[in-house]
Short mmCIF file of C-alpha atoms in Angstrom, two decimals:
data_model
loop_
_atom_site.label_atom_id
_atom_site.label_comp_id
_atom_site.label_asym_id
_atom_site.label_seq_id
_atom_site.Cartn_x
_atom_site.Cartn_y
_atom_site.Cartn_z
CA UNK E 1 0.00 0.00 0.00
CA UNK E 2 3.65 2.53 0.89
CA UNK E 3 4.37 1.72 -2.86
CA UNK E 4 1.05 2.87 -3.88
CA UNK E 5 0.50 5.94 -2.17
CA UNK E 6 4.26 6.76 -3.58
CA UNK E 7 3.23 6.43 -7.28
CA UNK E 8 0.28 8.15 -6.51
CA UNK E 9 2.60 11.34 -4.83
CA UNK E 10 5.11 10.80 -7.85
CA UNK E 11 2.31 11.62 -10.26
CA UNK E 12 1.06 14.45 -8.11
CA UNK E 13 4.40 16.37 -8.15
CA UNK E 14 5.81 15.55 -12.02
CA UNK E 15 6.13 19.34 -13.69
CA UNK E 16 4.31 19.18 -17.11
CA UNK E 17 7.01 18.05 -19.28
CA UNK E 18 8.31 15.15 -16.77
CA UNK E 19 4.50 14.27 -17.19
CA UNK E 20 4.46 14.73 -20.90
CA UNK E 21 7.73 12.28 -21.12
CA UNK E 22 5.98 9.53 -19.33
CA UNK E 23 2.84 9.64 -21.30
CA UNK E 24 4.75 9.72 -24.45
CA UNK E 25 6.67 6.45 -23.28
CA UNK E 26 3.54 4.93 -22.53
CA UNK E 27 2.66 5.47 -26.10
CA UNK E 28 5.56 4.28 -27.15
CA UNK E 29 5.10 1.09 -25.31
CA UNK E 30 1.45 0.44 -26.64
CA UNK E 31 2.50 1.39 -30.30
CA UNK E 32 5.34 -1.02 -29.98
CA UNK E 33 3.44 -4.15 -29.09
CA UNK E 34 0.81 -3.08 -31.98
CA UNK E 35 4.10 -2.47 -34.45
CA UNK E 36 5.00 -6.16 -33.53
CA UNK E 37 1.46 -7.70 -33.69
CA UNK E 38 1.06 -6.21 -36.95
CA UNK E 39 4.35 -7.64 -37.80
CA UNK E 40 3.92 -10.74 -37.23
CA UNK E 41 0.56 -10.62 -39.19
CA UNK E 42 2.52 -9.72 -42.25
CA UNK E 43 5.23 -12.68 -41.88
CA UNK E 44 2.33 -15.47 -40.80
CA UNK E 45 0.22 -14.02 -43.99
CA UNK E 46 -3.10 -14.62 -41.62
CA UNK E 47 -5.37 -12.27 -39.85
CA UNK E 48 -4.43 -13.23 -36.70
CA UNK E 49 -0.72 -14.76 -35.93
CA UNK E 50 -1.48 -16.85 -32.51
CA UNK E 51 -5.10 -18.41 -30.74
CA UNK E 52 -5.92 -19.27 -27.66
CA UNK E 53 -7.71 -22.63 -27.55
CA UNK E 54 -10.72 -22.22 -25.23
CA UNK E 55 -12.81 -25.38 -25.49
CA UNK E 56 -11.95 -28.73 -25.05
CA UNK E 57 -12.61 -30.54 -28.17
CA UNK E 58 -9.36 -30.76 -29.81
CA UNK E 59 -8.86 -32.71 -26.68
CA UNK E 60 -6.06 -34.47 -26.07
CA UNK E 61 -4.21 -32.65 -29.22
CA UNK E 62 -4.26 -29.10 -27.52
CA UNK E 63 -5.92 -28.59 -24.20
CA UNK E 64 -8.10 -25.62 -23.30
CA UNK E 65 -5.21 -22.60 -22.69
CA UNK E 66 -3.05 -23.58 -24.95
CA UNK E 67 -1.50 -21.43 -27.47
CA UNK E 68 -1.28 -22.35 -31.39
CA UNK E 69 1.19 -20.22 -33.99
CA UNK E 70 -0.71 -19.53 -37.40
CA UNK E 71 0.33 -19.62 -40.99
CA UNK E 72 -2.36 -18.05 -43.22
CA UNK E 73 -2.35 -19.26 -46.57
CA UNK E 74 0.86 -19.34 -48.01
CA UNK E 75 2.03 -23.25 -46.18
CA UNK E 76 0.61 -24.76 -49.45
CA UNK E 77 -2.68 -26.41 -49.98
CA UNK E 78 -4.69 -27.93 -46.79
CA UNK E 79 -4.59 -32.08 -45.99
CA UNK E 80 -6.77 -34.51 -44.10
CA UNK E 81 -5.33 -33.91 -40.96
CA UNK E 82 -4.09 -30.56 -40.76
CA UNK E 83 -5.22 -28.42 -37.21
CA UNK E 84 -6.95 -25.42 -39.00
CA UNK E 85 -8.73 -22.29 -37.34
CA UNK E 86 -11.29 -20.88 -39.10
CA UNK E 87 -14.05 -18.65 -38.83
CA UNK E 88 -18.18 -19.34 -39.56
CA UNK E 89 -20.71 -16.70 -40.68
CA UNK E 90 -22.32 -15.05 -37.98
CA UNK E 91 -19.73 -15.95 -35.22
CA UNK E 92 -16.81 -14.02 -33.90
CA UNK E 93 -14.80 -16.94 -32.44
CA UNK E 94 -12.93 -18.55 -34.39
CA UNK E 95 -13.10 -22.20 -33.97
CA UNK E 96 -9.89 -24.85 -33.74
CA UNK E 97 -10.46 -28.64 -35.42
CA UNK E 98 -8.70 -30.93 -37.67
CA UNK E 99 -9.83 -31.29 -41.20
CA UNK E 100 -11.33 -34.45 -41.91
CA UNK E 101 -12.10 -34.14 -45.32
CA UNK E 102 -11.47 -32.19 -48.29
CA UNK E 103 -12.70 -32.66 -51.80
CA UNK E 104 -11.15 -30.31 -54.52
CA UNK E 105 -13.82 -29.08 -56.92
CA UNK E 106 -13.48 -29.15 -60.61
CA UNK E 107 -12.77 -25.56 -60.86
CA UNK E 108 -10.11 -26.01 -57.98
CA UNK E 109 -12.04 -24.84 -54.89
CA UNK E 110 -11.66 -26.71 -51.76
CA UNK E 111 -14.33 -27.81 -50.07
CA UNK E 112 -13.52 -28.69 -46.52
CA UNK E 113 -15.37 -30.48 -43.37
CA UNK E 114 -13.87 -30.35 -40.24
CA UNK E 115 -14.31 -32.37 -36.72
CA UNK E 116 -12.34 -31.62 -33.16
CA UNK E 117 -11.13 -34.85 -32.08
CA UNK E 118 -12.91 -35.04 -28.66
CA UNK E 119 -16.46 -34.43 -30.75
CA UNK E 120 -18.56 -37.26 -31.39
CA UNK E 121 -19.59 -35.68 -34.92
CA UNK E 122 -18.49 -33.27 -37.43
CA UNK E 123 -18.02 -29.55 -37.32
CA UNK E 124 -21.29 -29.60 -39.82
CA UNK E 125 -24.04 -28.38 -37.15
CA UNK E 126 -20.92 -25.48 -35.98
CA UNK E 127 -21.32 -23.95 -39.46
CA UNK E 128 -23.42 -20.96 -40.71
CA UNK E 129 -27.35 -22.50 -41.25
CA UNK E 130 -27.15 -24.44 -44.69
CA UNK E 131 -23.32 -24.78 -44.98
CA UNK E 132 -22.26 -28.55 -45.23
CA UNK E 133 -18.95 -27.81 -46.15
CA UNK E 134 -16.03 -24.65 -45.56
CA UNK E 135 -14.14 -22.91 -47.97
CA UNK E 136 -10.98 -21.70 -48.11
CA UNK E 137 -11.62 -18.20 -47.63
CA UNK E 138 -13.31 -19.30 -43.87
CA UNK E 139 -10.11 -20.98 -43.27
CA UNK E 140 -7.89 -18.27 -41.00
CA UNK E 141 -4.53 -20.07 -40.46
CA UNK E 142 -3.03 -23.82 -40.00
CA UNK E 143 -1.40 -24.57 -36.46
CA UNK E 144 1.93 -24.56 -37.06
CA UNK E 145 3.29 -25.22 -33.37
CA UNK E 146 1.78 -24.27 -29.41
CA UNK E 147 2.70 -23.24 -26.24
CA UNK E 148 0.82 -25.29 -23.55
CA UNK E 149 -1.85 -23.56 -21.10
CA UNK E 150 0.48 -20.10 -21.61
CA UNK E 151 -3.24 -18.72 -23.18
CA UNK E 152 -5.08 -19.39 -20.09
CA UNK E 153 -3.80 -15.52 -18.35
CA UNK E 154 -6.17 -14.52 -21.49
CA UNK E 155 -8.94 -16.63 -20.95
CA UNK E 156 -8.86 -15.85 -17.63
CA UNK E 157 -8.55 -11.56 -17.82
CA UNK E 158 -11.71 -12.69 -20.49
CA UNK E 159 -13.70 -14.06 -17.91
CA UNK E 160 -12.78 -11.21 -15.18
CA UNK E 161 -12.67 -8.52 -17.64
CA UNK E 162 -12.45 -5.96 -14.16
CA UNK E 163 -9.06 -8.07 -13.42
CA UNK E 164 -7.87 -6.84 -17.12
CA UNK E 165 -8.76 -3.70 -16.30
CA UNK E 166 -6.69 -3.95 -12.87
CA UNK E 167 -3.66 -5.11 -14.45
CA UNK E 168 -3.51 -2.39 -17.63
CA UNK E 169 -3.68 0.53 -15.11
CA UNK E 170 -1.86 -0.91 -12.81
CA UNK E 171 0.96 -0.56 -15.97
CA UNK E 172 -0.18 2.58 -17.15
CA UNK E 173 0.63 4.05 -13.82
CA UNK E 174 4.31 1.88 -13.32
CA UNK E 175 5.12 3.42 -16.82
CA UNK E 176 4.10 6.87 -16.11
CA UNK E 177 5.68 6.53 -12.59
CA UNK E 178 8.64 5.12 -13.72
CA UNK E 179 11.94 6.77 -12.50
CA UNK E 180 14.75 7.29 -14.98
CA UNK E 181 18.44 7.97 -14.35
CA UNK E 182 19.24 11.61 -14.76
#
């Protein structure tokens, strides 16, 4: 509580361009992870680089917390057996199963059914109302590696969204309190 009531003093006497410095390395902090993020977008060629898993039906492939690294679409074409994420019409979670089939049309489009391997059934009754099959345009990335349970801090400042709250201005105010060598 000493260490709070310091910060908060710290704050209280900064002169305006002290204050001004701080702020602009808390910027720079934000902007940095973003410049990174958006970096690794670019190398992974997929709209997001990294998921969280956060069911258990890829079960016991990849448990619930668990991290997978993304390649978008440049690995090559997909295979039985391949971990995909992809996204369905009129959800915003993207979804983590193993393809189980995929038929190549005449005119080259893939159509592809999925199944997570702790599901009784197929993915068919997860996708948009009518769809039997995916194409490759719902397809986000293929898993290309994971870090186990590291993804359950997210799912956890998800389900406590006033803990994620805690923890971001409990930064913003280490950053701006921050005391560097003169």
């Amino acid at each position: 509580m000493e260490k709070l009531q310091d910060m908060y003093f710290t704050v209280r006497s900064m002169d305006r361009r002290k204050a001004a410095h701080q702020v602009i390395n808390l910027g720079m902090v934000v902007l940095s992870a973003l410049m990174i993020w958006k970096g690794l977008i670019v190398v992974t060629s997929g709209e997001a680089p990294v998921v969280v898993v956060l069911s258990g039906s890829m079960e016991p492939a990849f448990q619930r917390g668990d991290i997978l690294f993304l390649m978008g679409g440049s690995t090559g074409p997909l295979h039985a057996g391949d971990i995909v994420v992809f996204k369905v019409k009129g959800r915003d979670i993207p979804i983590v199963h193993r393809v189980l089939e995929i038929h190549i049309k005449k005119n080259g489009k893939a159509r592809i059914l999925t199944k997570g391997d702790n599901n009784p059934v197929d993915d068919r009754g997860l996708y948009h109302a009518g769809q039997l099959w995916l194409s490759q345009s719902d397809v986000i990335g293929r898993a290309t590696g994971y870090l186990p349970y590291v993804g359950m801090v997210t799912i956890t400042l998800t389900d406590y969204p006033y803990l994620k709250y805690l923890l971001v201005g409990l930064m913003c105010l280490f950053v701006l309190t921050g005391r560097e060598e003169e």
